[in-house]
Amino acid sequence: LSGQGLAVVRDVLLQPRRATPWRDRRVRRVDVRDAAGVFDDGLACWISGPATVTGEDVLEVSVHGNPLIVERALAAAIAAGARLAEPGEFTRRAVRHGKIDLIQAEAVDQVVRATSPDGLRLAREGANGSLSTAFAALRSTLLDACAELEARLDHPDDALADMDDPTLIDGLIGCAERSEALAAGHAAGRRLVDGASVAIVGGVNAGKSSLFNALIGERRALVHETPGTTRDVVEAHVRLGPLAVTLLDTAGERPTDDPVEAAGLALAAERIASVDLVLVVLRAGLPDPAAQLVLERTADRPRVIAWNGTDRATAGAAPDGCLPTSAITGQGLDALRAALIRALLDVPVESALIASLRQADAARWIASACREAVSALPDAGPAVASEILLEAIGELDALTGADTREDVLDALFARFCIGK
Ligand SMILES: Nc1nc2c(ncn2[C@@H]2O[C@H](COP(=O)(O)OP(=O)(O)OP(=O)(O)O)[C@@H](O)[C@H]2O)c(=O)[nH]1
Ligand SMILES: [Mg+2]
């Protein structure tokens, strides 16, 4: 529990076992009670604000884990004057009281969600403030450049300038490059935190379900020589290198009059549209009439192409850009896994520092503002360049929460779970 008036709630809800006053940051035995009397015993710790996670008085109570007890404890706390927290409200209060900035708050949510050890590392670093420090360094470069430009405007004939043009421009280009590097790691960062999705597509009988089973190491999807075996989208979770991946097996492509098969293909198309990566399976050594259509349809998507069935005598060499595989013998599967990982992680995991689209957008924005200011400088002059940089600083302040609109905060914290 956190907030003003918490001591009143505490004294209604809890009866300490020993009749001594509450001491700050000390765990003590308590009975937990409501109007009907004591219903549990537990441990409680009182932490006086403002040196707390929310910046307010905080009370932590541990009761026994039976959901009936937990529900009754919540009801008792509410009856004593508390209310349920909104999603992310503890973190939001921490932001409001200046305990953490908005970048760290987003990282708290990522710590809860992270699906991989590297995603967790990235999130923890963000929560500890390393990303905030990186953005603060960008802000200070922009501010210095702005100050220099303003000085030139105020004293155009003065030789007092702190920075010459090359120094100013180098600073801004460096700022642009650092922002671009941050933004470039976003897709990888998001996938490390949230996981990635890969859909297996191709003509009927290409061996999609066989490859699906081989990749997850389990016979989950039905495999049969009858074309059109898979109808529904079959989903499984698999770890590929540092990534937690959701793998989707889909219905094979072919012209069909069967309404159920058509519905399966429509469902597949819908799911394929939103995955991070497409694994196209071509049928090696046997006719594959849908291959051309599937290749054309996925031409503008990030994709890996498998030439599956290399164990067949008729298979021949894999066409350029295709990975030879056999779902039956396992040939090429390690190379296929490696290719999927490479396609999903376009930067080394260590350079993925950002998992939030909001942060990536801001970094891109700052980079283009820096470059715009540099090119504005010779012709449009310091006034225009300074204006551009001031806007970028505003963008950074919205990013850290120093100057963020309430509706942006609402949207951001709505995603959090309750209790965070
Ligand atoms: N020789 C050989 N046969 C394979 C290979 N992969 C799959 N097959 C066979 O090809 C047939 C079709 O395999 P599936 O995995 O069901 O193919 P699919 O692409 O899922 O087919 P649909 O679900 O009908 O679209 C089965 O008889 C498999 O045993 C392979 O690498 N080598
Ligand atoms: Mg299948």
CSV table of C-alpha atoms and ligand atoms in Angstrom, one decimal:
chain,number,residue,atom,x,y,z
A,1,LEU,CA,0.0,0.0,0.0
A,2,SER,CA,1.2,3.5,-0.7
A,3,GLY,CA,-0.2,7.0,-0.3
A,4,GLN,CA,-1.3,9.7,2.0
A,5,GLY,CA,-3.3,8.8,5.1
A,6,LEU,CA,-1.8,5.3,5.1
A,7,ALA,CA,-1.2,5.2,8.8
A,8,VAL,CA,-4.9,5.3,9.4
A,9,VAL,CA,-5.5,2.3,7.1
A,10,ARG,CA,-2.6,0.5,8.7
A,11,ASP,CA,-4.1,0.9,12.2
A,12,VAL,CA,-7.5,-0.3,11.2
A,13,LEU,CA,-6.2,-3.3,9.1
A,14,LEU,CA,-3.4,-4.5,11.3
A,15,GLN,CA,-3.0,-5.4,15.0
A,16,PRO,CA,0.7,-5.7,15.9
A,17,ARG,CA,1.4,-8.8,18.1
A,18,ARG,CA,3.4,-6.6,20.4
A,19,ALA,CA,2.0,-3.3,21.6
A,20,THR,CA,5.1,-1.2,20.7
A,21,PRO,CA,5.0,1.7,18.2
A,22,TRP,CA,5.7,1.1,14.5
A,23,ARG,CA,9.3,1.6,13.7
A,24,ASP,CA,10.5,2.6,10.2
A,25,ARG,CA,11.7,-0.3,8.0
A,26,ARG,CA,11.2,-3.0,10.6
A,27,VAL,CA,9.4,-6.1,9.8
A,28,ARG,CA,6.9,-7.2,12.6
A,29,ARG,CA,4.3,-9.8,13.3
A,30,VAL,CA,0.8,-8.7,12.9
A,31,ASP,CA,-2.8,-10.0,13.0
A,32,VAL,CA,-4.9,-9.0,10.0
A,33,ARG,CA,-8.5,-8.0,10.6
A,34,ASP,CA,-11.7,-6.7,9.2
A,35,ALA,CA,-15.0,-5.8,10.9
A,36,ALA,CA,-15.7,-9.5,11.6
A,37,GLY,CA,-12.4,-9.9,13.4
A,38,VAL,CA,-8.9,-11.3,12.9
A,39,PHE,CA,-8.8,-13.6,9.9
A,40,ASP,CA,-5.0,-14.1,9.3
A,41,ASP,CA,-1.6,-13.4,10.7
A,42,GLY,CA,1.4,-12.2,8.8
A,43,LEU,CA,4.3,-9.9,8.5
A,44,ALA,CA,4.3,-6.1,7.9
A,45,CYS,CA,6.8,-3.5,7.2
A,46,TRP,CA,6.2,0.3,7.4
A,47,ILE,CA,8.5,2.5,5.3
A,48,SER,CA,8.1,6.3,5.8
A,49,GLY,CA,8.1,8.5,2.8
A,50,PRO,CA,9.6,10.2,0.9
A,51,ALA,CA,12.6,7.8,0.8
A,52,THR,CA,10.5,5.0,-0.7
A,53,VAL,CA,9.9,3.6,-4.1
A,54,THR,CA,6.8,5.8,-4.7
A,55,GLY,CA,8.0,8.7,-2.7
A,56,GLU,CA,5.1,8.3,-0.3
A,57,ASP,CA,4.6,6.3,2.9
A,58,VAL,CA,4.6,2.6,2.0
A,59,LEU,CA,3.2,-0.4,3.9
A,60,GLU,CA,4.1,-3.9,2.8
A,61,VAL,CA,2.0,-6.7,4.2
A,62,SER,CA,2.6,-10.4,3.7
A,63,VAL,CA,-0.4,-12.7,4.4
A,64,HIS,CA,-0.8,-16.4,3.8
A,65,GLY,CA,-1.2,-17.3,0.1
A,66,ASN,CA,-4.7,-18.8,0.0
A,67,PRO,CA,-6.6,-16.6,-2.5
A,68,LEU,CA,-9.5,-16.4,-0.1
A,69,ILE,CA,-7.2,-14.8,2.5
A,70,VAL,CA,-5.7,-12.5,-0.1
A,71,GLU,CA,-9.1,-11.3,-1.3
A,72,ARG,CA,-10.3,-10.8,2.2
A,73,ALA,CA,-7.1,-8.8,3.0
A,74,LEU,CA,-7.7,-6.6,0.0
A,75,ALA,CA,-11.4,-6.1,0.9
A,76,ALA,CA,-10.3,-5.2,4.5
A,77,ALA,CA,-7.8,-2.7,3.3
A,78,ILE,CA,-10.4,-1.1,1.0
A,79,ALA,CA,-12.9,-1.0,3.9
A,80,ALA,CA,-10.2,0.7,6.0
A,81,GLY,CA,-9.9,3.5,3.4
A,82,ALA,CA,-7.6,2.2,0.7
A,83,ARG,CA,-8.5,1.6,-3.0
A,84,LEU,CA,-7.1,-0.7,-5.6
A,85,ALA,CA,-4.2,0.6,-7.6
A,86,GLU,CA,-4.6,1.4,-11.3
A,87,PRO,CA,-2.3,-0.6,-13.6
A,88,GLY,CA,1.2,0.8,-13.2
A,89,GLU,CA,0.1,3.3,-10.5
A,90,PHE,CA,2.9,2.6,-8.1
A,91,THR,CA,5.4,3.3,-10.9
A,92,ARG,CA,3.5,6.3,-12.1
A,93,ARG,CA,3.6,7.8,-8.6
A,94,ALA,CA,7.4,7.1,-8.5
A,95,VAL,CA,7.6,9.1,-11.7
A,96,ARG,CA,5.4,11.9,-10.3
A,97,HIS,CA,7.6,12.2,-7.2
A,98,GLY,CA,10.8,12.2,-9.3
A,99,LYS,CA,12.0,8.8,-8.0
A,100,ILE,CA,12.5,7.6,-11.5
A,101,ASP,CA,12.0,9.0,-15.0
A,102,LEU,CA,9.6,7.7,-17.7
A,103,ILE,CA,12.4,5.8,-19.4
A,104,GLN,CA,13.0,3.8,-16.2
A,105,ALA,CA,9.3,3.4,-15.7
A,106,GLU,CA,9.0,1.7,-19.1
A,107,ALA,CA,11.9,-0.5,-18.2
A,108,VAL,CA,10.0,-1.6,-15.0
A,109,ASP,CA,7.3,-2.9,-17.3
A,110,GLN,CA,9.9,-4.6,-19.4
A,111,VAL,CA,11.4,-6.3,-16.4
A,112,VAL,CA,7.9,-7.8,-15.8
A,113,ARG,CA,7.4,-8.8,-19.4
A,114,ALA,CA,10.9,-9.9,-20.5
A,115,THR,CA,10.9,-13.3,-22.3
A,116,SER,CA,14.7,-13.9,-22.5
A,117,PRO,CA,17.7,-13.4,-20.2
A,118,ASP,CA,19.1,-10.7,-22.6
A,119,GLY,CA,15.7,-9.0,-22.6
A,120,LEU,CA,15.8,-9.0,-18.8
A,121,ARG,CA,19.3,-7.6,-18.7
A,122,LEU,CA,18.3,-4.8,-21.1
A,123,ALA,CA,15.3,-4.1,-19.0
A,124,ARG,CA,17.2,-4.1,-15.7
A,125,GLU,CA,19.8,-1.7,-17.2
A,126,GLY,CA,17.0,0.6,-18.3
A,127,ALA,CA,15.4,0.4,-14.8
A,128,ASN,CA,18.7,1.2,-13.2
A,129,GLY,CA,19.0,4.4,-15.3
A,130,SER,CA,21.7,3.6,-17.9
A,131,LEU,CA,19.4,4.5,-20.8
A,132,SER,CA,18.3,7.7,-19.0
A,133,THR,CA,22.0,8.6,-18.7
A,134,ALA,CA,22.5,8.0,-22.4
A,135,PHE,CA,19.5,10.3,-23.3
A,136,ALA,CA,20.7,12.8,-20.7
A,137,ALA,CA,24.1,13.0,-22.5
A,138,LEU,CA,22.4,13.6,-25.8
A,139,ARG,CA,20.3,16.3,-24.1
A,140,SER,CA,23.4,18.0,-22.7
A,141,THR,CA,25.1,18.0,-26.1
A,142,LEU,CA,22.0,19.6,-27.7
A,143,LEU,CA,21.8,22.2,-24.9
A,144,ASP,CA,25.4,23.2,-25.3
A,145,ALA,CA,24.9,23.6,-29.1
A,146,CYS,CA,21.8,25.7,-28.4
A,147,ALA,CA,23.6,27.9,-26.0
A,148,GLU,CA,26.4,28.4,-28.5
A,149,LEU,CA,23.9,29.3,-31.2
A,150,GLU,CA,22.0,31.7,-29.0
A,151,ALA,CA,25.3,33.4,-28.0
A,152,ARG,CA,26.1,33.9,-31.6
A,153,LEU,CA,22.7,35.4,-32.2
A,154,ASP,CA,23.0,37.8,-29.2
A,155,HIS,CA,26.5,38.8,-30.0
A,156,PRO,CA,27.0,38.3,-33.7
A,157,ASP,CA,30.2,40.3,-33.9
A,158,ASP,CA,31.8,38.9,-30.8
A,159,ALA,CA,34.8,36.7,-31.0
A,160,LEU,CA,33.7,35.2,-27.7
A,161,ALA,CA,32.2,32.1,-29.1
A,162,ASP,CA,33.0,29.0,-27.0
A,163,MET,CA,32.9,26.6,-30.0
A,164,ASP,CA,34.1,27.0,-33.5
A,165,ASP,CA,31.9,25.6,-36.3
A,166,PRO,CA,33.7,22.3,-36.7
A,167,THR,CA,33.4,21.6,-33.0
A,168,LEU,CA,29.7,22.5,-33.0
A,169,ILE,CA,29.1,20.4,-36.1
A,170,ASP,CA,31.1,17.4,-34.8
A,171,GLY,CA,29.1,17.5,-31.6
A,172,LEU,CA,25.8,17.4,-33.4
A,173,ILE,CA,26.9,14.7,-35.9
A,174,GLY,CA,28.1,12.6,-32.9
A,175,CYS,CA,24.8,13.1,-31.2
A,176,ALA,CA,23.0,12.1,-34.4
A,177,GLU,CA,25.1,8.9,-34.7
A,178,ARG,CA,24.6,7.9,-31.1
A,179,SER,CA,20.8,8.4,-31.5
A,180,GLU,CA,20.8,6.4,-34.7
A,181,ALA,CA,22.7,3.6,-33.0
A,182,LEU,CA,20.1,3.6,-30.2
A,183,ALA,CA,17.3,3.5,-32.6
A,184,ALA,CA,18.9,0.8,-34.8
A,185,GLY,CA,18.9,-1.6,-31.8
A,186,HIS,CA,15.1,-1.2,-31.3
A,187,ALA,CA,13.8,-4.2,-33.3
A,188,ALA,CA,16.3,-6.5,-31.6
A,189,GLY,CA,15.6,-5.0,-28.2
A,190,ARG,CA,11.9,-5.4,-28.6
A,191,ARG,CA,12.3,-9.0,-29.6
A,192,LEU,CA,14.6,-9.7,-26.7
A,193,VAL,CA,12.0,-8.3,-24.3
A,194,ASP,CA,8.7,-9.4,-25.9
A,195,GLY,CA,9.9,-12.4,-28.0
A,196,ALA,CA,9.6,-12.8,-31.7
A,197,SER,CA,7.2,-14.5,-34.1
A,198,VAL,CA,7.9,-16.6,-37.2
A,199,ALA,CA,5.3,-18.0,-39.6
A,200,ILE,CA,6.1,-21.0,-41.7
A,201,VAL,CA,4.5,-20.6,-45.2
A,202,GLY,CA,4.7,-22.4,-48.5
A,203,GLY,CA,2.8,-24.6,-51.0
A,204,VAL,CA,0.9,-27.7,-49.8
A,205,ASN,CA,3.2,-30.7,-49.0
A,206,ALA,CA,6.4,-28.6,-48.9
A,207,GLY,CA,7.2,-30.0,-45.5
A,208,LYS,CA,6.1,-27.0,-43.4
A,209,SER,CA,4.7,-29.1,-40.6
A,210,SER,CA,7.6,-31.4,-40.7
A,211,LEU,CA,10.0,-28.5,-40.3
A,212,PHE,CA,7.8,-27.0,-37.6
A,213,ASN,CA,8.0,-30.2,-35.6
A,214,ALA,CA,11.8,-30.5,-36.2
A,215,LEU,CA,12.4,-26.9,-35.0
A,216,ILE,CA,10.4,-27.4,-31.8
A,217,GLY,CA,11.7,-30.9,-31.2
A,218,GLU,CA,8.2,-32.3,-30.7
A,219,ARG,CA,5.5,-33.9,-32.9
A,220,ARG,CA,3.0,-31.1,-32.4
A,221,ALA,CA,1.6,-30.6,-36.0
A,222,LEU,CA,0.1,-33.3,-38.1
A,223,VAL,CA,2.3,-34.4,-41.0
A,224,HIS,CA,0.9,-36.4,-43.9
A,225,GLU,CA,1.5,-37.0,-47.6
A,226,THR,CA,-2.1,-35.8,-48.3
A,227,PRO,CA,-1.8,-32.2,-49.6
A,228,GLY,CA,-3.8,-29.7,-47.5
A,229,THR,CA,-3.2,-31.5,-44.2
A,230,THR,CA,-2.7,-28.4,-42.1
A,231,ARG,CA,-5.9,-26.2,-41.8
A,232,ASP,CA,-5.6,-24.3,-38.5
A,233,VAL,CA,-2.7,-22.2,-37.4
A,234,VAL,CA,-0.6,-24.3,-35.1
A,235,GLU,CA,1.5,-22.4,-32.6
A,236,ALA,CA,4.4,-23.4,-30.4
A,237,HIS,CA,7.1,-21.6,-28.4
A,238,VAL,CA,10.7,-22.4,-29.0
A,239,ARG,CA,14.0,-20.8,-27.9
A,240,LEU,CA,16.3,-19.8,-30.7
A,241,GLY,CA,19.6,-18.6,-29.4
A,242,PRO,CA,18.9,-15.7,-27.1
A,243,LEU,CA,15.3,-15.3,-28.4
A,244,ALA,CA,11.9,-16.7,-27.2
A,245,VAL,CA,10.1,-17.4,-30.5
A,246,THR,CA,6.5,-18.1,-31.3
A,247,LEU,CA,6.5,-20.4,-34.3
A,248,LEU,CA,3.4,-20.6,-36.4
A,249,ASP,CA,2.7,-23.5,-38.8
A,250,THR,CA,0.1,-22.6,-41.4
A,251,ALA,CA,-2.1,-24.1,-44.1
A,252,GLY,CA,-0.3,-24.8,-47.4
A,253,GLU,CA,-1.0,-22.6,-50.4
A,254,ARG,CA,-3.0,-24.0,-53.3
A,255,PRO,CA,-6.2,-23.1,-55.2
A,256,THR,CA,-9.2,-24.6,-53.4
A,257,ASP,CA,-13.0,-24.9,-53.5
A,258,ASP,CA,-13.1,-26.4,-50.0
A,259,PRO,CA,-14.6,-23.7,-47.8
A,260,VAL,CA,-12.8,-25.0,-44.7
A,261,GLU,CA,-9.4,-25.0,-46.4
A,262,ALA,CA,-10.1,-21.5,-47.8
A,263,ALA,CA,-11.0,-20.4,-44.2
A,264,GLY,CA,-7.7,-21.9,-43.0
A,265,LEU,CA,-5.8,-20.0,-45.7
A,266,ALA,CA,-7.5,-16.7,-44.8
A,267,LEU,CA,-6.7,-17.2,-41.1
A,268,ALA,CA,-3.1,-18.0,-42.1
A,269,ALA,CA,-2.9,-14.8,-44.2
A,270,GLU,CA,-4.2,-12.7,-41.3
A,271,ARG,CA,-1.6,-14.2,-38.8
A,272,ILE,CA,1.3,-14.0,-41.3
A,273,ALA,CA,0.7,-10.3,-41.8
A,274,SER,CA,1.7,-9.5,-38.2
A,275,VAL,CA,4.8,-11.8,-37.7
A,276,ASP,CA,8.3,-10.5,-37.4
A,277,LEU,CA,9.7,-13.0,-39.9
A,278,VAL,CA,8.4,-15.4,-42.6
A,279,LEU,CA,10.0,-18.8,-43.1
A,280,VAL,CA,9.2,-19.8,-46.7
A,281,VAL,CA,9.4,-23.5,-47.4
A,282,LEU,CA,10.1,-24.7,-51.0
A,283,ARG,CA,9.7,-28.3,-51.9
A,284,ALA,CA,13.0,-29.7,-53.2
A,285,GLY,CA,13.0,-32.3,-55.9
A,286,LEU,CA,9.2,-32.6,-56.4
A,287,PRO,CA,6.7,-30.3,-58.1
A,288,ASP,CA,5.7,-27.2,-56.0
A,289,PRO,CA,3.2,-25.3,-58.1
A,290,ALA,CA,2.6,-22.6,-55.4
A,291,ALA,CA,6.2,-21.8,-54.9
A,292,GLN,CA,6.3,-18.8,-57.3
A,293,LEU,CA,3.1,-17.3,-55.8
A,294,VAL,CA,4.4,-17.7,-52.2
A,295,LEU,CA,7.8,-16.1,-53.1
A,296,GLU,CA,6.1,-13.2,-54.8
A,297,ARG,CA,3.8,-12.6,-51.9
A,298,THR,CA,6.6,-12.6,-49.3
A,299,ALA,CA,9.1,-10.6,-51.5
A,300,ASP,CA,8.8,-7.5,-49.4
A,301,ARG,CA,8.8,-9.2,-46.0
A,302,PRO,CA,11.8,-10.1,-43.9
A,303,ARG,CA,12.2,-13.8,-44.8
A,304,VAL,CA,14.3,-16.9,-44.7
A,305,ILE,CA,13.8,-19.5,-47.5
A,306,ALA,CA,14.3,-23.2,-47.0
A,307,TRP,CA,14.8,-25.7,-49.8
A,308,ASN,CA,13.4,-28.6,-48.0
A,309,GLY,CA,13.8,-32.2,-48.9
A,310,THR,CA,17.5,-32.4,-49.8
A,311,ASP,CA,17.4,-36.1,-48.9
A,312,ARG,CA,15.3,-36.8,-52.1
A,313,ALA,CA,17.4,-38.1,-54.9
A,314,THR,CA,15.8,-35.6,-57.3
A,315,ALA,CA,16.4,-32.5,-55.0
A,316,GLY,CA,19.5,-31.1,-56.8
A,317,ALA,CA,21.3,-28.0,-55.6
A,318,ALA,CA,19.4,-25.4,-53.6
A,319,PRO,CA,18.7,-22.2,-55.6
A,320,ASP,CA,20.6,-19.0,-54.7
A,321,GLY,CA,19.5,-17.5,-51.4
A,322,CYS,CA,17.8,-20.8,-50.2
A,323,LEU,CA,19.0,-22.9,-47.3
A,324,PRO,CA,19.1,-26.6,-48.0
A,325,THR,CA,17.2,-28.6,-45.3
A,326,SER,CA,15.7,-32.0,-44.7
A,327,ALA,CA,13.1,-32.3,-42.1
A,328,ILE,CA,13.6,-36.1,-42.3
A,329,THR,CA,17.3,-36.4,-41.8
A,330,GLY,CA,17.8,-33.1,-40.0
A,331,GLN,CA,20.3,-31.8,-42.5
A,332,GLY,CA,20.6,-28.0,-42.5
A,333,LEU,CA,18.5,-27.5,-39.4
A,334,ASP,CA,21.3,-25.9,-37.4
A,335,ALA,CA,22.1,-23.5,-40.3
A,336,LEU,CA,18.4,-22.8,-40.6
A,337,ARG,CA,18.2,-21.9,-36.8
A,338,ALA,CA,21.2,-19.7,-37.2
A,339,ALA,CA,19.7,-17.9,-40.2
A,340,LEU,CA,16.4,-17.3,-38.3
A,341,ILE,CA,18.3,-15.8,-35.4
A,342,ARG,CA,20.4,-13.6,-37.7
A,343,ALA,CA,17.2,-12.4,-39.5
A,344,LEU,CA,15.5,-11.6,-36.2
A,345,LEU,CA,18.5,-9.9,-34.5
A,346,ASP,CA,20.0,-7.4,-36.9
A,347,VAL,CA,22.4,-6.0,-34.3
A,348,PRO,CA,24.6,-7.8,-31.6
A,349,VAL,CA,22.5,-8.3,-28.4
A,350,GLU,CA,24.9,-6.0,-26.5
A,351,SER,CA,24.0,-3.1,-28.7
A,352,ALA,CA,20.3,-3.5,-28.2
A,353,LEU,CA,19.6,-1.0,-25.5
A,354,ILE,CA,16.0,0.1,-26.4
A,355,ALA,CA,12.9,-2.0,-26.4
A,356,SER,CA,10.3,0.8,-26.5
A,357,LEU,CA,9.0,2.2,-29.8
A,358,ARG,CA,8.4,5.6,-28.1
A,359,GLN,CA,12.1,5.7,-27.2
A,360,ALA,CA,13.2,4.6,-30.7
A,361,ASP,CA,11.0,7.2,-32.3
A,362,ALA,CA,12.4,9.9,-30.1
A,363,ALA,CA,16.0,8.8,-30.9
A,364,ARG,CA,15.3,8.9,-34.6
A,365,TRP,CA,13.7,12.3,-34.2
A,366,ILE,CA,16.8,13.6,-32.4
A,367,ALA,CA,19.1,12.2,-35.0
A,368,SER,CA,17.2,13.9,-37.8
A,369,ALA,CA,17.0,17.2,-35.9
A,370,CYS,CA,20.8,17.2,-35.4
A,371,ARG,CA,21.4,16.6,-39.0
A,372,GLU,CA,18.8,19.2,-40.0
A,373,ALA,CA,20.5,21.7,-37.7
A,374,VAL,CA,23.9,21.0,-39.2
A,375,SER,CA,22.6,21.6,-42.7
A,376,ALA,CA,20.6,24.7,-41.7
A,377,LEU,CA,23.6,26.3,-40.1
A,378,PRO,CA,25.5,27.7,-43.2
A,379,ASP,CA,22.4,29.0,-45.1
A,380,ALA,CA,19.5,29.5,-42.8
A,381,GLY,CA,21.7,30.5,-39.9
A,382,PRO,CA,22.0,30.0,-36.1
A,383,ALA,CA,18.4,31.1,-35.4
A,384,VAL,CA,16.9,28.3,-37.4
A,385,ALA,CA,19.4,25.7,-36.2
A,386,SER,CA,18.8,26.7,-32.6
A,387,GLU,CA,15.0,26.5,-33.2
A,388,ILE,CA,15.4,22.9,-34.5
A,389,LEU,CA,17.5,21.9,-31.6
A,390,LEU,CA,15.2,23.4,-29.0
A,391,GLU,CA,12.4,21.3,-30.5
A,392,ALA,CA,14.6,18.2,-30.1
A,393,ILE,CA,15.2,19.0,-26.5
A,394,GLY,CA,11.4,19.3,-26.0
A,395,GLU,CA,11.1,15.8,-27.5
A,396,LEU,CA,13.7,14.5,-25.0
A,397,ASP,CA,11.9,16.1,-22.1
A,398,ALA,CA,8.7,14.4,-23.2
A,399,LEU,CA,10.6,11.2,-23.4
A,400,THR,CA,12.0,11.3,-19.9
A,401,GLY,CA,8.7,12.6,-18.4
A,402,ALA,CA,10.0,16.0,-17.5
A,403,ASP,CA,7.4,17.4,-19.9
A,404,THR,CA,4.9,14.7,-20.8
A,405,ARG,CA,1.2,15.2,-21.4
A,406,GLU,CA,-1.2,13.3,-19.1
A,407,ASP,CA,-2.9,11.4,-22.0
A,408,VAL,CA,0.6,10.0,-23.0
A,409,LEU,CA,1.1,8.9,-19.4
A,410,ASP,CA,-2.4,7.3,-19.3
A,411,ALA,CA,-1.6,5.3,-22.4
A,412,LEU,CA,1.8,4.3,-21.2
A,413,PHE,CA,0.8,3.1,-17.8
A,414,ALA,CA,-2.4,1.4,-19.0
A,415,ARG,CA,-0.2,-1.4,-20.3
A,416,PHE,CA,1.3,-2.1,-16.9
A,417,CYS,CA,0.0,-4.8,-14.6
A,418,ILE,CA,-1.8,-3.9,-11.4
A,419,GLY,CA,0.6,-3.8,-8.5
A,420,LYS,CA,3.5,-2.4,-10.5
B,1,LIG,N1,11.9,-36.9,-48.1
B,1,LIG,C1,11.4,-35.9,-47.4
B,1,LIG,N2,10.1,-35.9,-47.2
B,1,LIG,C2,9.6,-34.8,-46.5
B,1,LIG,C3,10.4,-33.9,-45.9
B,1,LIG,N3,9.7,-33.0,-45.3
B,1,LIG,C4,8.4,-33.4,-45.3
B,1,LIG,N4,8.4,-34.6,-46.1
B,1,LIG,C5,7.2,-35.3,-46.4
B,1,LIG,O1,6.3,-34.6,-47.2
B,1,LIG,C6,4.9,-34.8,-46.8
B,1,LIG,C7,4.2,-33.6,-46.4
B,1,LIG,O2,4.8,-33.1,-45.2
B,1,LIG,P1,4.1,-32.0,-44.3
B,1,LIG,O3,5.1,-31.6,-43.3
B,1,LIG,O4,2.8,-32.5,-43.8
B,1,LIG,O5,3.9,-30.8,-45.4
B,1,LIG,P2,3.2,-29.5,-45.2
B,1,LIG,O6,3.9,-28.4,-45.9
B,1,LIG,O7,2.9,-29.2,-43.8
B,1,LIG,O8,1.8,-29.8,-46.0
B,1,LIG,P3,0.4,-29.1,-45.8
B,1,LIG,O9,0.0,-29.1,-44.3
B,1,LIG,O10,-0.5,-30.0,-46.5
B,1,LIG,O11,0.4,-27.8,-46.4
B,1,LIG,C8,5.0,-35.9,-45.7
B,1,LIG,O12,4.8,-37.1,-46.3
B,1,LIG,C9,6.4,-35.7,-45.1
B,1,LIG,O13,6.9,-36.9,-44.6
B,1,LIG,C10,11.8,-33.9,-46.2
B,1,LIG,O14,12.7,-33.1,-45.8
B,1,LIG,N5,12.2,-35.0,-47.0
B,2,MG,MG,1.2,-28.9,-42.7
